[in-house]
Short mmCIF file of C-alpha atoms in Angstrom, two decimals:
data_model
loop_
_atom_site.label_atom_id
_atom_site.label_comp_id
_atom_site.label_asym_id
_atom_site.label_seq_id
_atom_site.Cartn_x
_atom_site.Cartn_y
_atom_site.Cartn_z
CA MET A 19 -75.13 -47.70 -74.94
CA GLY A 20 -71.94 -49.47 -74.01
CA VAL A 21 -73.25 -53.06 -74.09
CA PRO A 22 -70.17 -55.36 -74.13
CA GLN A 23 -69.66 -57.52 -77.23
CA ARG A 24 -69.88 -60.73 -75.20
CA PHE A 25 -73.46 -59.80 -74.26
CA LEU A 26 -74.42 -58.72 -77.78
CA PHE A 27 -73.89 -62.31 -78.95
CA SER A 28 -76.68 -63.55 -76.66
CA LEU A 29 -78.99 -60.97 -78.23
CA LEU A 30 -78.19 -62.18 -81.73
CA VAL A 31 -78.72 -65.89 -81.01
CA SER A 32 -81.86 -65.54 -78.86
CA GLU A 33 -84.76 -67.66 -80.10
CA SER A 34 -86.99 -64.57 -80.38
CA GLN A 35 -84.18 -62.50 -81.94
CA PRO A 36 -84.72 -59.30 -79.90
CA VAL A 37 -82.56 -57.21 -82.23
CA CYS A 38 -85.16 -57.77 -84.99
CA GLY A 39 -88.18 -55.51 -84.82
CA LYS A 40 -86.84 -52.02 -84.22
CA GLU A 41 -89.92 -50.45 -82.58
CA LYS A 42 -90.49 -53.15 -79.97
CA PHE A 43 -86.78 -53.42 -79.33
CA GLU A 44 -86.51 -49.68 -78.64
CA VAL A 45 -89.52 -49.81 -76.29
CA SER A 46 -87.99 -52.76 -74.44
CA VAL A 47 -84.63 -51.03 -74.12
CA LYS A 48 -86.33 -47.90 -72.75
CA LYS A 49 -88.14 -49.94 -70.08
CA VAL A 50 -84.95 -51.69 -69.00
CA VAL A 51 -82.99 -48.44 -68.83
CA GLU A 52 -85.78 -46.77 -66.82
CA MET A 53 -85.61 -49.63 -64.31
CA GLY A 54 -81.97 -48.77 -63.69
CA PHE A 55 -80.22 -51.77 -65.26
CA ASP A 56 -76.58 -51.15 -66.18
CA PRO A 57 -76.02 -51.76 -69.94
CA THR A 58 -72.55 -53.13 -69.18
CA THR A 59 -73.96 -56.08 -67.21
CA SER A 60 -75.53 -59.40 -68.20
CA LYS A 61 -78.64 -58.51 -66.18
CA PHE A 62 -79.38 -55.75 -68.69
CA VAL A 63 -79.51 -58.30 -71.52
CA GLN A 64 -81.58 -60.72 -69.42
CA ALA A 65 -84.12 -58.01 -68.58
CA LEU A 66 -84.21 -56.98 -72.25
CA HIS A 67 -84.98 -60.56 -73.23
CA VAL A 68 -87.90 -60.68 -70.78
CA PHE A 69 -89.51 -57.43 -71.93
CA TYR A 70 -88.98 -58.20 -75.61
CA GLU A 71 -90.16 -61.81 -75.51
CA MET A 72 -93.16 -61.38 -73.20
CA SER A 73 -96.26 -59.24 -73.63
CA GLU A 74 -97.41 -56.88 -70.89
CA LYS A 75 -100.33 -59.22 -70.23
CA THR A 76 -98.03 -62.22 -69.79
CA ILE A 77 -95.78 -60.28 -67.42
CA GLU A 78 -98.83 -59.16 -65.42
CA ASP A 79 -100.02 -62.76 -65.19
CA LYS A 80 -96.60 -63.88 -63.86
CA VAL A 81 -96.68 -61.15 -61.23
CA ASN A 82 -100.15 -62.36 -60.20
CA VAL A 83 -98.82 -65.90 -59.76
CA TYR A 84 -96.28 -64.65 -57.23
CA GLU A 85 -98.93 -62.53 -55.50
CA LYS A 86 -101.13 -65.59 -55.00
CA LEU A 87 -98.21 -67.27 -53.23
CA GLY A 88 -97.80 -64.38 -50.80
CA PHE A 89 -95.36 -62.03 -52.53
CA THR A 90 -96.07 -58.33 -52.80
CA VAL A 91 -95.75 -56.62 -56.19
CA GLU A 92 -92.69 -54.79 -54.86
CA GLU A 93 -91.08 -58.10 -53.86
CA VAL A 94 -91.72 -59.54 -57.33
CA TRP A 95 -89.90 -56.65 -58.98
CA GLU A 96 -87.17 -56.84 -56.35
CA MET A 97 -86.56 -60.42 -57.48
CA PHE A 98 -86.65 -59.32 -61.10
CA ASN A 99 -83.94 -56.74 -60.42
CA LYS A 100 -81.76 -59.44 -58.86
CA TRP A 101 -82.46 -62.05 -61.53
CA PRO A 102 -84.67 -60.96 -64.48
CA TYR A 103 -85.38 -64.54 -65.55
CA SER A 104 -87.53 -64.93 -62.43
CA LEU A 105 -90.45 -63.78 -64.62
CA LYS A 106 -89.76 -66.28 -67.40
CA PHE A 107 -90.78 -69.40 -65.50
CA SER A 108 -94.22 -70.95 -65.97
CA GLU A 109 -96.89 -70.75 -63.27
CA LYS A 110 -96.40 -74.48 -62.71
CA LYS A 111 -92.65 -74.14 -62.15
CA ILE A 112 -92.95 -71.13 -59.82
CA THR A 113 -95.63 -72.84 -57.73
CA GLN A 114 -93.73 -76.14 -57.74
CA THR A 115 -90.58 -74.50 -56.38
CA TYR A 116 -92.59 -72.77 -53.66
CA LYS A 117 -94.38 -75.96 -52.60
CA THR A 118 -91.19 -78.02 -52.69
CA LEU A 119 -89.44 -75.60 -50.35
CA GLU A 120 -92.46 -75.79 -48.06
CA ARG A 121 -92.15 -79.56 -47.96
CA CYS A 122 -88.50 -79.11 -46.99
CA GLY A 123 -89.70 -77.57 -43.73
CA LEU A 124 -89.75 -73.86 -44.54
CA LYS A 125 -92.75 -71.80 -43.46
CA ASP A 126 -94.58 -69.53 -45.91
CA ALA A 127 -92.71 -66.38 -44.89
CA GLU A 128 -89.40 -68.27 -45.00
CA VAL A 129 -90.05 -69.53 -48.53
CA VAL A 130 -90.80 -65.99 -49.68
CA SER A 131 -87.62 -64.77 -47.99
CA VAL A 132 -85.49 -67.50 -49.61
CA MET A 133 -86.88 -66.91 -53.09
CA LYS A 134 -86.41 -63.16 -52.70
CA LYS A 135 -82.85 -63.60 -51.53
CA ARG A 136 -81.83 -66.00 -54.31
CA PRO A 137 -84.50 -66.24 -57.03
CA GLU A 138 -82.01 -68.34 -59.02
CA CYS A 139 -82.91 -71.28 -56.78
CA MET A 140 -85.95 -71.71 -59.03
CA ARG A 141 -83.62 -73.26 -61.60
CA ALA A 142 -83.34 -76.35 -59.38
CA SER A 143 -85.83 -79.07 -60.23
CA GLU A 144 -88.19 -80.60 -57.68
CA GLU A 145 -86.15 -83.80 -57.84
CA LYS A 146 -82.86 -81.98 -57.26
CA ILE A 147 -84.19 -80.11 -54.24
CA THR A 148 -85.63 -83.32 -52.78
CA ASN A 149 -82.35 -85.17 -53.34
CA CYS A 150 -80.50 -82.29 -51.72
CA VAL A 151 -82.64 -82.57 -48.58
CA GLU A 152 -82.03 -86.31 -48.42
CA THR A 153 -78.29 -85.77 -48.83
CA PHE A 154 -78.03 -83.28 -45.99
CA LEU A 155 -80.19 -85.35 -43.66
CA GLY A 156 -78.24 -88.50 -44.59
CA ILE A 157 -74.95 -86.79 -43.70
CA GLY A 158 -76.25 -86.00 -40.23
CA PHE A 159 -77.82 -82.55 -40.34
CA SER A 160 -81.19 -82.19 -38.65
CA GLY A 161 -84.27 -80.88 -40.46
CA ASP A 162 -84.07 -77.60 -38.55
CA GLU A 163 -80.38 -77.23 -39.40
CA PHE A 164 -81.12 -77.76 -43.08
CA VAL A 165 -83.82 -75.08 -42.99
CA SER A 166 -81.40 -72.73 -41.24
CA MET A 167 -78.78 -73.30 -43.96
CA VAL A 168 -81.26 -72.76 -46.79
CA LYS A 169 -82.43 -69.48 -45.24
CA CYS A 170 -78.83 -68.27 -45.04
CA PHE A 171 -77.56 -69.83 -48.29
CA PRO A 172 -80.51 -70.64 -50.60
CA THR A 173 -78.14 -71.73 -53.38
CA CYS A 174 -77.37 -74.90 -51.42
CA VAL A 175 -80.60 -76.48 -52.72
CA GLY A 176 -78.98 -76.60 -56.15
CA LEU A 177 -75.76 -78.35 -55.08
CA SER A 178 -75.21 -81.92 -56.23
CA ALA A 179 -75.05 -84.74 -53.70
CA GLU A 180 -71.47 -85.49 -54.75
CA THR A 181 -70.37 -81.89 -54.19
CA VAL A 182 -71.97 -81.71 -50.76
CA ARG A 183 -70.52 -85.05 -49.60
CA LYS A 184 -67.03 -84.25 -50.89
CA LYS A 185 -66.89 -80.87 -49.16
CA ILE A 186 -68.36 -82.17 -45.89
CA GLU A 187 -65.87 -85.04 -45.91
CA PHE A 188 -63.05 -82.54 -46.25
CA LEU A 189 -64.35 -79.99 -43.72
CA VAL A 190 -65.56 -82.45 -41.09
CA GLY A 191 -63.81 -85.72 -41.85
CA GLU A 192 -60.37 -84.31 -42.62
CA MET A 193 -60.16 -80.87 -41.00
CA GLU A 194 -62.21 -82.04 -38.00
CA TRP A 195 -64.51 -79.07 -37.92
CA SER A 196 -68.07 -79.96 -36.94
CA LEU A 197 -71.38 -80.06 -38.78
CA LYS A 198 -72.47 -77.26 -36.45
CA ASP A 199 -69.68 -75.11 -37.90
CA VAL A 200 -71.12 -75.66 -41.38
CA VAL A 201 -74.60 -74.76 -40.15
CA VAL A 202 -73.27 -71.43 -38.87
CA ILE A 203 -71.62 -70.48 -42.19
CA PRO A 204 -73.28 -72.59 -44.94
CA PRO A 205 -71.85 -70.39 -47.75
CA VAL A 206 -68.62 -72.39 -47.31
CA LEU A 207 -70.36 -75.14 -49.30
CA GLY A 208 -70.28 -72.80 -52.27
CA TYR A 209 -66.50 -72.30 -52.07
CA SER A 210 -64.19 -74.18 -54.42
CA LEU A 211 -62.57 -77.19 -52.77
CA GLU A 212 -59.49 -77.07 -55.01
CA LYS A 213 -58.98 -73.32 -55.27
CA ARG A 214 -59.99 -72.14 -51.81
CA MET A 215 -60.39 -74.84 -49.19
CA VAL A 216 -57.33 -76.97 -49.97
CA PRO A 217 -54.76 -74.13 -50.36
CA ARG A 218 -55.83 -72.42 -47.15
CA CYS A 219 -56.06 -75.59 -45.12
CA ASN A 220 -52.68 -76.70 -46.43
CA VAL A 221 -51.20 -73.51 -44.97
CA ILE A 222 -52.83 -74.32 -41.63
CA ARG A 223 -51.36 -77.84 -41.79
CA VAL A 224 -47.85 -76.46 -42.24
CA LEU A 225 -48.29 -74.09 -39.30
CA VAL A 226 -49.26 -77.09 -37.17
CA GLU A 227 -46.31 -79.14 -38.42
CA LYS A 228 -43.92 -76.27 -37.66
CA GLY A 229 -45.27 -75.96 -34.13
CA VAL A 230 -46.52 -72.46 -34.75
CA MET A 231 -50.06 -73.62 -34.18
CA ARG A 232 -51.22 -76.32 -31.76
CA ARG A 233 -52.70 -79.44 -33.28
CA ASP A 234 -55.79 -79.07 -31.10
CA GLY A 235 -55.93 -75.33 -31.76
CA ILE A 236 -57.07 -75.26 -35.40
CA PRO A 237 -58.74 -71.87 -36.01
CA PRO A 238 -62.52 -71.65 -36.54
CA MET A 239 -63.77 -72.48 -40.01
CA SER A 240 -65.01 -68.93 -40.47
CA SER A 241 -61.57 -67.53 -39.68
CA VAL A 242 -59.89 -69.73 -42.29
CA LEU A 243 -62.42 -69.86 -45.11
CA ALA A 244 -64.95 -67.04 -44.82
CA CYS A 245 -62.59 -64.18 -45.63
CA SER A 246 -60.82 -62.70 -48.63
CA ASP A 247 -57.39 -63.91 -49.77
CA LYS A 248 -55.89 -60.67 -48.48
CA VAL A 249 -57.34 -61.13 -45.00
CA PHE A 250 -56.31 -64.79 -44.93
CA LEU A 251 -52.71 -63.98 -45.90
CA ASN A 252 -52.46 -61.22 -43.30
CA ARG A 253 -53.96 -63.49 -40.66
CA PHE A 254 -52.04 -66.72 -41.29
CA VAL A 255 -49.06 -66.04 -43.57
CA MET A 256 -47.50 -62.58 -43.53
CA LYS A 257 -46.88 -62.42 -39.78
CA HIS A 258 -44.76 -65.56 -39.67
CA GLY A 259 -41.39 -64.07 -40.69
CA LYS A 260 -39.05 -66.68 -42.14
CA LEU A 261 -41.97 -68.99 -42.95
CA VAL A 262 -43.59 -66.45 -45.27
CA PRO A 263 -41.88 -67.61 -48.51
CA GLU A 264 -42.74 -71.26 -47.82
CA LEU A 265 -46.32 -70.49 -46.84
CA MET A 266 -46.81 -68.23 -49.86
CA ALA A 267 -45.43 -70.91 -52.16
CA ILE A 268 -47.86 -73.47 -50.71
CA PHE A 269 -50.81 -71.10 -50.87
CA ALA A 270 -50.15 -69.86 -54.41
CA GLY A 271 -48.95 -73.24 -55.69
CA ASP A 272 -52.02 -75.12 -54.52
CA LYS A 273 -54.33 -72.48 -56.03
CA LYS A 274 -52.58 -72.83 -59.40
CA LYS A 275 -52.79 -76.62 -59.25
CA GLY A 276 -56.48 -76.41 -58.55
CA SER A 277 -57.07 -74.01 -61.44
CA ARG A 278 -55.22 -76.31 -63.84
CA GLY A 279 -57.58 -79.17 -63.17
CA HIS A 280 -55.36 -81.22 -60.86
CA THR A 281 -57.13 -83.43 -58.39
CA THR A 282 -56.22 -83.51 -54.74
CA THR A 283 -55.89 -86.68 -52.74
CA ILE A 284 -56.66 -86.11 -49.07
CA LYS A 285 -55.38 -88.32 -46.30
CA ASN A 286 -55.34 -88.12 -42.54
CA VAL A 287 -51.95 -89.17 -41.19
CA LYS A 288 -51.33 -89.11 -37.44
CA GLY A 289 -54.03 -86.50 -37.01
CA LEU A 290 -52.47 -84.14 -39.54
CA LEU A 291 -53.94 -83.22 -42.87
CA CYS A 292 -51.79 -84.42 -45.76
CA LEU A 293 -52.56 -83.56 -49.36
CA SER A 294 -50.95 -84.65 -52.58
CA SER A 295 -51.77 -83.27 -55.99
CA VAL A 296 -52.18 -85.59 -58.92
CA SER A 297 -52.19 -84.40 -62.53
#
């Protein structure tokens, strides 16, 4: 069927050993294939685990749990297609996640929308979600702003307090963008600080130092961070003639340093962002 070897290993070591029991295994594979899962993806193996490990009655009961919370049957299977393990959680865990998001300020329809968009958010514990809310509010975001960010970027409820603080300190404290900018594009909180934020912002710093860009004219956060490497290079590197080699060296060099586990010390000197890498 073309299942990659790296996924076959997870089949072999599964607690229920789905490769044992030929008849049930073949039935499970048929169901997963009929649902349109690509055998070359990890989702195929996840879906196979669910159908092999759980009886039809158990699966039906899980669907009913979601229905009681306001999901339609179609929405439940939509979540399953995005993340098959959404049917593996207990009734208690599914309900707990729903109620916790409600307590965060989301309305019923908004909770359904968030869980549909990123069912993986159910992996976050009640404590982690609560701590996340406290972290965002403590930084200075309002309750409504937090809800807005969760609706756009549900994965943020699973971020650690340290990760959130470190990235906000860099984006707002060092780059002098605003919290409002983060609210507009919350997915930036999911970007790597070392491999994406620092290299790109270091290029912007050099452009300011060279006088190519005004110190008070730093581009919008979305323009710098919320684009592919190709778009960023075309926008801020390739059009600067003689500066291209230097800018490329900074951009590529900082990305390599980040990938090798170097840490970056960030300082604000005379209003300019200065970064030094430490092995």
